[in-house]
């Protein structure tokens, strides 16, 4: 048999073990090529947030390369160890190490570059779909076209050729370092089996769970006023990160074995076939995979957290925009407002308008301040806020000694919080006006140019407002009037918005269109969600494949055990039920811990990103769970085949 026949014979024999690896490789290449194609696509110029769309895609492609590289190198390491006996046999029949290396390299090249070519074709075909998805998420009204980029092709080929060279280097070093005897022992030494649970492992297990719980507890207090300086906040974040990651590692290293040991001890060592195939196997294998599972769990939590936060931002874009722009159109010049209203009238667009006189004043809020975070450049003795009269705000009627704050952002309230009642003082140019503070309201009455920094708007009695107007500090004054215009028939918003643009008002710094603000928010958060979503999907696919490969590895190691159990009279169904329970733990534990980590990470600071928590988070977690479960199902099907071949 010549070398070419040997290559194709080995490919045919091993392709059943490579199919998921090939799928993941094709998927990774396709996604990367599509990403890079977007980067060079001329239509990306219309996707802008605070950064250019192409720049965001470029950053995503770099992270994508990192994820794919780690996956391919790890998967190759698993497969070459799986073939160690085969490599040893090749040496026994007289093949040199260099010849074996060339054989494996040729095999890899056929699989790798075939997958690369297929992936590039699929990526090119899918690039138009990805642009359509991106345009849909960002609200861009443009036509997606199929655009082939030579630059994207060259960049993709270079990246994956470099990864292939690293794979060759890894294979070369593996073959060179192994003796014939060690090659036959590689598989038996890849898994650490410990038959007895030591006291140290039990202590590590309990300590690991404790670290995770402490990390969760601190995260729940992160923005609750317990940390009053930026230094304390930063240290708390580092503590949470370290506590949860170390706790997760110790959980896999000792907690799982400890918990299952207690279950087995409770049964006095008498386990049924399901428990033998699930609990016992996991007890002795999970600790050897502790580092890998910790990485997968941590990055899963990161992916879930980032996806949830980006979707929260996107989901809340409309409400966030309304907080910044309370009316469909806001202006600060009476003449311009009249021009806009006259144009609406000529175009038969019905509207209502609100005019609010505004002034800025310094308040001493020390008495009503509940908590403040040091390092925020905030002086409670001279807090500058916008002040309006109660006669200009519907539903508000105050006495001459009362002040109400309204429109206070959730973000700001986490850093600077106020009591429900107390005394404040207005420090005017020639006098001080004492007032009784009557609490905070949620409604926003002014646009963001009047509430810079997220501070609230103060409402006072009209007599006090006029009194303050006579003693203004000219150094802190901004615009003196807020004009809000609301379109009555929301179907005419686009038409009205076109008029707003035709008059050139969208260029003014203190004029806002709610429609433009919502589009801007969706464009920014849509781009973020698009990039994070595809990176999260890539990690899910690659990490799911890694867990699947590990189960494939274990199933081959345990095949002699299944043969013995079958000879003892256990049916395929008996063994399969135990395997199903095992896969529920193998895939369910990393997924469950990752979901918990992601939940507490999101829960601690979701309000910084939007106004709605549960719906976006549950959608993300639900999709992630369903997609992850597919790999668990595939591993069960593979075990089923192994069990069928056991006799």
PDB file of C-alpha atoms in Angstrom, residues 47-250:
ATOM      1  CA  UNK A  47     -23.864  51.776  10.056  1.00  0.00           C
ATOM      2  CA  UNK A  48     -22.588  54.226  12.623  1.00  0.00           C
ATOM      3  CA  UNK A  49     -23.029  54.556  16.348  1.00  0.00           C
ATOM      4  CA  UNK A  50     -20.419  56.187  18.453  1.00  0.00           C
ATOM      5  CA  UNK A  51     -17.942  54.170  16.389  1.00  0.00           C
ATOM      6  CA  UNK A  52     -17.828  53.185  12.739  1.00  0.00           C
ATOM      7  CA  UNK A  53     -19.535  49.903  11.928  1.00  0.00           C
ATOM      8  CA  UNK A  54     -16.438  48.546  10.184  1.00  0.00           C
ATOM      9  CA  UNK A  55     -14.343  49.246  13.296  1.00  0.00           C
ATOM     10  CA  UNK A  56     -16.754  47.245  15.441  1.00  0.00           C
ATOM     11  CA  UNK A  57     -16.704  44.363  12.974  1.00  0.00           C
ATOM     12  CA  UNK A  58     -12.892  44.486  12.921  1.00  0.00           C
ATOM     13  CA  UNK A  59     -12.729  44.176  16.711  1.00  0.00           C
ATOM     14  CA  UNK A  60     -15.194  41.280  16.572  1.00  0.00           C
ATOM     15  CA  UNK A  61     -13.142  39.474  13.919  1.00  0.00           C
ATOM     16  CA  UNK A  62     -10.029  39.645  16.144  1.00  0.00           C
ATOM     17  CA  UNK A  63     -11.905  38.042  19.052  1.00  0.00           C
ATOM     18  CA  UNK A  64     -13.339  35.484  16.645  1.00  0.00           C
ATOM     19  CA  UNK A  65      -9.828  34.458  15.575  1.00  0.00           C
ATOM     20  CA  UNK A  66      -8.833  33.983  19.231  1.00  0.00           C
ATOM     21  CA  UNK A  67     -11.861  31.749  19.941  1.00  0.00           C
ATOM     22  CA  UNK A  68     -11.432  29.670  16.791  1.00  0.00           C
ATOM     23  CA  UNK A  69      -7.657  29.273  17.267  1.00  0.00           C
ATOM     24  CA  UNK A  70      -8.028  27.918  20.806  1.00  0.00           C
ATOM     25  CA  UNK A  71     -10.766  25.544  19.678  1.00  0.00           C
ATOM     26  CA  UNK A  72      -8.883  24.151  16.664  1.00  0.00           C
ATOM     27  CA  UNK A  73      -5.651  23.648  18.596  1.00  0.00           C
ATOM     28  CA  UNK A  74      -7.467  21.960  21.478  1.00  0.00           C
ATOM     29  CA  UNK A  75      -9.516  19.728  19.163  1.00  0.00           C
ATOM     30  CA  UNK A  76      -6.383  18.728  17.255  1.00  0.00           C
ATOM     31  CA  UNK A  77      -4.696  17.852  20.551  1.00  0.00           C
ATOM     32  CA  UNK A  78      -7.594  15.548  21.461  1.00  0.00           C
ATOM     33  CA  UNK A  79      -7.595  13.831  18.082  1.00  0.00           C
ATOM     34  CA  UNK A  80      -3.858  13.204  17.886  1.00  0.00           C
ATOM     35  CA  UNK A  81      -3.925  11.674  21.381  1.00  0.00           C
ATOM     36  CA  UNK A  82      -6.834   9.504  20.258  1.00  0.00           C
ATOM     37  CA  UNK A  83      -4.642   8.227  17.399  1.00  0.00           C
ATOM     38  CA  UNK A  84      -1.544   7.626  19.540  1.00  0.00           C
ATOM     39  CA  UNK A  85      -1.823   3.804  19.274  1.00  0.00           C
ATOM     40  CA  UNK A  86      -2.148   4.102  15.511  1.00  0.00           C
ATOM     41  CA  UNK A  87       1.017   6.241  15.410  1.00  0.00           C
ATOM     42  CA  UNK A  88       2.775   3.654  17.598  1.00  0.00           C
ATOM     43  CA  UNK A  89       1.766   0.841  15.210  1.00  0.00           C
ATOM     44  CA  UNK A  90       3.112   2.830  12.263  1.00  0.00           C
ATOM     45  CA  UNK A  91       6.473   3.010  14.055  1.00  0.00           C
ATOM     46  CA  UNK A  92       6.395  -0.720  14.844  1.00  0.00           C
ATOM     47  CA  UNK A  93       6.017  -1.595  11.158  1.00  0.00           C
ATOM     48  CA  UNK A  94       9.060   0.518  10.336  1.00  0.00           C
ATOM     49  CA  UNK A  95       7.736   3.979   9.423  1.00  0.00           C
ATOM     50  CA  UNK A  96       9.971   6.838  10.528  1.00  0.00           C
ATOM     51  CA  UNK A  97       8.616   9.702  12.646  1.00  0.00           C
ATOM     52  CA  UNK A  98       9.118  12.121   9.738  1.00  0.00           C
ATOM     53  CA  UNK A  99       7.104   9.898   7.414  1.00  0.00           C
ATOM     54  CA  UNK A 100       4.317   9.570  10.001  1.00  0.00           C
ATOM     55  CA  UNK A 101       4.324  13.357  10.399  1.00  0.00           C
ATOM     56  CA  UNK A 102       3.998  13.824   6.628  1.00  0.00           C
ATOM     57  CA  UNK A 103       1.158  11.297   6.567  1.00  0.00           C
ATOM     58  CA  UNK A 104      -0.776  13.087   9.313  1.00  0.00           C
ATOM     59  CA  UNK A 105      -0.019  16.479   7.751  1.00  0.00           C
ATOM     60  CA  UNK A 106      -1.379  15.369   4.377  1.00  0.00           C
ATOM     61  CA  UNK A 107      -4.473  13.966   6.088  1.00  0.00           C
ATOM     62  CA  UNK A 108      -4.993  17.194   8.003  1.00  0.00           C
ATOM     63  CA  UNK A 109      -4.389  19.290   4.894  1.00  0.00           C
ATOM     64  CA  UNK A 110      -7.121  17.494   2.933  1.00  0.00           C
ATOM     65  CA  UNK A 111      -9.656  17.927   5.750  1.00  0.00           C
ATOM     66  CA  UNK A 112      -8.551  21.405   6.753  1.00  0.00           C
ATOM     67  CA  UNK A 113      -8.303  23.082   3.363  1.00  0.00           C
ATOM     68  CA  UNK A 114     -11.416  21.368   2.023  1.00  0.00           C
ATOM     69  CA  UNK A 115     -13.266  22.758   5.024  1.00  0.00           C
ATOM     70  CA  UNK A 116     -11.616  26.135   4.434  1.00  0.00           C
ATOM     71  CA  UNK A 117     -12.824  26.252   0.811  1.00  0.00           C
ATOM     72  CA  UNK A 118     -16.362  25.175   1.759  1.00  0.00           C
ATOM     73  CA  UNK A 119     -16.413  27.645   4.655  1.00  0.00           C
ATOM     74  CA  UNK A 120     -15.352  30.553   2.423  1.00  0.00           C
ATOM     75  CA  UNK A 121     -18.078  29.693  -0.096  1.00  0.00           C
ATOM     76  CA  UNK A 122     -20.729  29.471   2.637  1.00  0.00           C
ATOM     77  CA  UNK A 123     -19.420  32.661   4.263  1.00  0.00           C
ATOM     78  CA  UNK A 124     -19.665  34.527   0.973  1.00  0.00           C
ATOM     79  CA  UNK A 125     -23.193  33.213   0.406  1.00  0.00           C
ATOM     80  CA  UNK A 126     -24.198  34.133   3.980  1.00  0.00           C
ATOM     81  CA  UNK A 127     -22.609  37.596   3.966  1.00  0.00           C
ATOM     82  CA  UNK A 128     -25.676  39.166   2.338  1.00  0.00           C
ATOM     83  CA  UNK A 129     -27.912  37.560   4.966  1.00  0.00           C
ATOM     84  CA  UNK A 130     -25.651  38.873   7.735  1.00  0.00           C
ATOM     85  CA  UNK A 131     -25.812  42.395   6.280  1.00  0.00           C
ATOM     86  CA  UNK A 132     -29.614  42.097   6.146  1.00  0.00           C
ATOM     87  CA  UNK A 133     -29.676  41.021   9.804  1.00  0.00           C
ATOM     88  CA  UNK A 134     -27.355  43.884  10.731  1.00  0.00           C
ATOM     89  CA  UNK A 135     -29.463  46.433   8.825  1.00  0.00           C
ATOM     90  CA  UNK A 136     -32.596  45.062  10.506  1.00  0.00           C
ATOM     91  CA  UNK A 137     -31.081  45.306  13.987  1.00  0.00           C
ATOM     92  CA  UNK A 138     -29.642  48.784  13.436  1.00  0.00           C
ATOM     93  CA  UNK A 139     -32.734  50.126  11.675  1.00  0.00           C
ATOM     94  CA  UNK A 140     -30.754  51.099   8.571  1.00  0.00           C
ATOM     95  CA  UNK A 141     -32.954  51.627   5.528  1.00  0.00           C
ATOM     96  CA  UNK A 142     -30.617  50.336   2.817  1.00  0.00           C
ATOM     97  CA  UNK A 143     -30.477  47.499   0.291  1.00  0.00           C
ATOM     98  CA  UNK A 144     -28.084  44.659   1.123  1.00  0.00           C
ATOM     99  CA  UNK A 145     -26.013  43.468  -1.827  1.00  0.00           C
ATOM    100  CA  UNK A 146     -23.771  40.439  -2.321  1.00  0.00           C
ATOM    101  CA  UNK A 147     -20.231  41.795  -2.360  1.00  0.00           C
ATOM    102  CA  UNK A 148     -17.128  39.640  -2.857  1.00  0.00           C
ATOM    103  CA  UNK A 149     -13.995  41.092  -1.305  1.00  0.00           C
ATOM    104  CA  UNK A 150     -10.554  39.943  -2.429  1.00  0.00           C
ATOM    105  CA  UNK A 151      -9.082  41.551   0.690  1.00  0.00           C
ATOM    106  CA  UNK A 152     -11.421  39.486   2.881  1.00  0.00           C
ATOM    107  CA  UNK A 153     -10.420  36.307   1.012  1.00  0.00           C
ATOM    108  CA  UNK A 154      -6.688  36.983   1.423  1.00  0.00           C
ATOM    109  CA  UNK A 155      -7.091  37.864   5.116  1.00  0.00           C
ATOM    110  CA  UNK A 156      -9.134  34.720   5.810  1.00  0.00           C
ATOM    111  CA  UNK A 157      -6.654  32.442   4.007  1.00  0.00           C
ATOM    112  CA  UNK A 158      -3.688  33.990   5.845  1.00  0.00           C
ATOM    113  CA  UNK A 159      -5.341  33.633   9.264  1.00  0.00           C
ATOM    114  CA  UNK A 160      -6.320  29.989   8.800  1.00  0.00           C
ATOM    115  CA  UNK A 161      -3.014  29.036   7.169  1.00  0.00           C
ATOM    116  CA  UNK A 162      -1.239  30.435  10.263  1.00  0.00           C
ATOM    117  CA  UNK A 163      -3.542  28.359  12.497  1.00  0.00           C
ATOM    118  CA  UNK A 164      -2.776  25.287  10.348  1.00  0.00           C
ATOM    119  CA  UNK A 165       0.968  25.859  10.752  1.00  0.00           C
ATOM    120  CA  UNK A 166       0.499  25.905  14.541  1.00  0.00           C
ATOM    121  CA  UNK A 167      -1.417  22.614  14.248  1.00  0.00           C
ATOM    122  CA  UNK A 168       1.470  21.114  12.276  1.00  0.00           C
ATOM    123  CA  UNK A 169       3.946  22.320  14.883  1.00  0.00           C
ATOM    124  CA  UNK A 170       1.855  20.762  17.661  1.00  0.00           C
ATOM    125  CA  UNK A 171       1.678  17.437  15.811  1.00  0.00           C
ATOM    126  CA  UNK A 172       5.396  17.478  15.052  1.00  0.00           C
ATOM    127  CA  UNK A 173       6.353  18.074  18.681  1.00  0.00           C
ATOM    128  CA  UNK A 174       3.935  15.367  19.859  1.00  0.00           C
ATOM    129  CA  UNK A 175       5.345  12.735  17.492  1.00  0.00           C
ATOM    130  CA  UNK A 176       8.975  13.673  18.170  1.00  0.00           C
ATOM    131  CA  UNK A 177       8.624  13.563  21.967  1.00  0.00           C
ATOM    132  CA  UNK A 178       6.823  10.216  22.203  1.00  0.00           C
ATOM    133  CA  UNK A 179       8.443   6.796  22.285  1.00  0.00           C
ATOM    134  CA  UNK A 180       6.661   3.720  20.948  1.00  0.00           C
ATOM    135  CA  UNK A 181       5.865   2.592  24.514  1.00  0.00           C
ATOM    136  CA  UNK A 182       4.586   5.994  25.611  1.00  0.00           C
ATOM    137  CA  UNK A 183       2.304   6.203  22.563  1.00  0.00           C
ATOM    138  CA  UNK A 184       0.461   3.097  23.758  1.00  0.00           C
ATOM    139  CA  UNK A 185       0.086   4.674  27.222  1.00  0.00           C
ATOM    140  CA  UNK A 186      -1.121   8.149  26.184  1.00  0.00           C
ATOM    141  CA  UNK A 187      -4.808   7.330  26.380  1.00  0.00           C
ATOM    142  CA  UNK A 188      -4.558   5.599  29.711  1.00  0.00           C
ATOM    143  CA  UNK A 189      -2.798   8.623  31.208  1.00  0.00           C
ATOM    144  CA  UNK A 190      -4.983  11.368  29.786  1.00  0.00           C
ATOM    145  CA  UNK A 191      -7.616  10.990  32.490  1.00  0.00           C
ATOM    146  CA  UNK A 192      -6.822  11.081  36.202  1.00  0.00           C
ATOM    147  CA  UNK A 193      -8.851   8.535  38.103  1.00  0.00           C
ATOM    148  CA  UNK A 194      -9.002   8.819  41.870  1.00  0.00           C
ATOM    149  CA  UNK A 195     -10.882   6.032  43.571  1.00  0.00           C
ATOM    150  CA  UNK A 196     -11.074   7.591  47.023  1.00  0.00           C
ATOM    151  CA  UNK A 197     -12.151  11.097  47.951  1.00  0.00           C
ATOM    152  CA  UNK A 198      -9.509  12.739  50.142  1.00  0.00           C
ATOM    153  CA  UNK A 199     -10.277  15.108  53.006  1.00  0.00           C
ATOM    154  CA  UNK A 200      -8.437  17.884  51.160  1.00  0.00           C
ATOM    155  CA  UNK A 201     -10.744  17.512  48.151  1.00  0.00           C
ATOM    156  CA  UNK A 202     -13.794  17.593  50.424  1.00  0.00           C
ATOM    157  CA  UNK A 203     -12.529  20.827  52.029  1.00  0.00           C
ATOM    158  CA  UNK A 204     -11.767  22.258  48.574  1.00  0.00           C
ATOM    159  CA  UNK A 205     -15.288  21.402  47.457  1.00  0.00           C
ATOM    160  CA  UNK A 206     -16.984  23.141  50.377  1.00  0.00           C
ATOM    161  CA  UNK A 207     -14.617  26.115  50.065  1.00  0.00           C
ATOM    162  CA  UNK A 208     -15.366  26.387  46.320  1.00  0.00           C
ATOM    163  CA  UNK A 209     -19.122  26.566  46.878  1.00  0.00           C
ATOM    164  CA  UNK A 210     -18.525  29.131  49.624  1.00  0.00           C
ATOM    165  CA  UNK A 211     -16.437  31.331  47.305  1.00  0.00           C
ATOM    166  CA  UNK A 212     -19.143  31.258  44.621  1.00  0.00           C
ATOM    167  CA  UNK A 213     -21.865  32.170  47.146  1.00  0.00           C
ATOM    168  CA  UNK A 214     -19.753  35.023  48.559  1.00  0.00           C
ATOM    169  CA  UNK A 215     -19.097  36.296  45.023  1.00  0.00           C
ATOM    170  CA  UNK A 216     -22.836  36.254  44.290  1.00  0.00           C
ATOM    171  CA  UNK A 217     -23.602  38.072  47.541  1.00  0.00           C
ATOM    172  CA  UNK A 218     -21.067  40.832  46.918  1.00  0.00           C
ATOM    173  CA  UNK A 219     -22.325  41.262  43.337  1.00  0.00           C
ATOM    174  CA  UNK A 220     -25.870  41.797  44.641  1.00  0.00           C
ATOM    175  CA  UNK A 221     -24.527  44.637  46.841  1.00  0.00           C
ATOM    176  CA  UNK A 222     -22.286  46.152  44.161  1.00  0.00           C
ATOM    177  CA  UNK A 223     -24.428  49.211  43.395  1.00  0.00           C
ATOM    178  CA  UNK A 224     -26.548  49.181  46.522  1.00  0.00           C
ATOM    179  CA  UNK A 225     -24.625  51.884  48.386  1.00  0.00           C
ATOM    180  CA  UNK A 226     -22.309  49.546  50.299  1.00  0.00           C
ATOM    181  CA  UNK A 227     -19.294  50.729  48.295  1.00  0.00           C
ATOM    182  CA  UNK A 228     -18.954  54.486  48.579  1.00  0.00           C
ATOM    183  CA  UNK A 229     -15.800  55.143  46.548  1.00  0.00           C
ATOM    184  CA  UNK A 230     -14.714  54.259  43.030  1.00  0.00           C
ATOM    185  CA  UNK A 231     -11.697  52.450  44.525  1.00  0.00           C
ATOM    186  CA  UNK A 232     -13.956  50.290  46.693  1.00  0.00           C
ATOM    187  CA  UNK A 233     -16.171  49.573  43.684  1.00  0.00           C
ATOM    188  CA  UNK A 234     -13.196  48.517  41.539  1.00  0.00           C
ATOM    189  CA  UNK A 235     -11.794  46.299  44.296  1.00  0.00           C
ATOM    190  CA  UNK A 236     -15.221  44.727  44.803  1.00  0.00           C
ATOM    191  CA  UNK A 237     -15.441  43.885  41.085  1.00  0.00           C
ATOM    192  CA  UNK A 238     -11.997  42.275  41.149  1.00  0.00           C
ATOM    193  CA  UNK A 239     -12.952  40.318  44.275  1.00  0.00           C
ATOM    194  CA  UNK A 240     -16.146  39.052  42.617  1.00  0.00           C
ATOM    195  CA  UNK A 241     -14.258  37.986  39.492  1.00  0.00           C
ATOM    196  CA  UNK A 242     -11.531  36.180  41.444  1.00  0.00           C
ATOM    197  CA  UNK A 243     -13.935  34.617  43.933  1.00  0.00           C
ATOM    198  CA  UNK A 244     -16.269  33.220  41.286  1.00  0.00           C
ATOM    199  CA  UNK A 245     -13.531  31.905  38.962  1.00  0.00           C
ATOM    200  CA  UNK A 246     -11.521  30.266  41.771  1.00  0.00           C
ATOM    201  CA  UNK A 247     -14.731  28.969  43.338  1.00  0.00           C
ATOM    202  CA  UNK A 248     -15.785  27.470  39.990  1.00  0.00           C
ATOM    203  CA  UNK A 249     -12.440  25.690  39.620  1.00  0.00           C
ATOM    204  CA  UNK A 250     -12.640  24.285  43.160  1.00  0.00           C
TER     205      UNK A 250
END
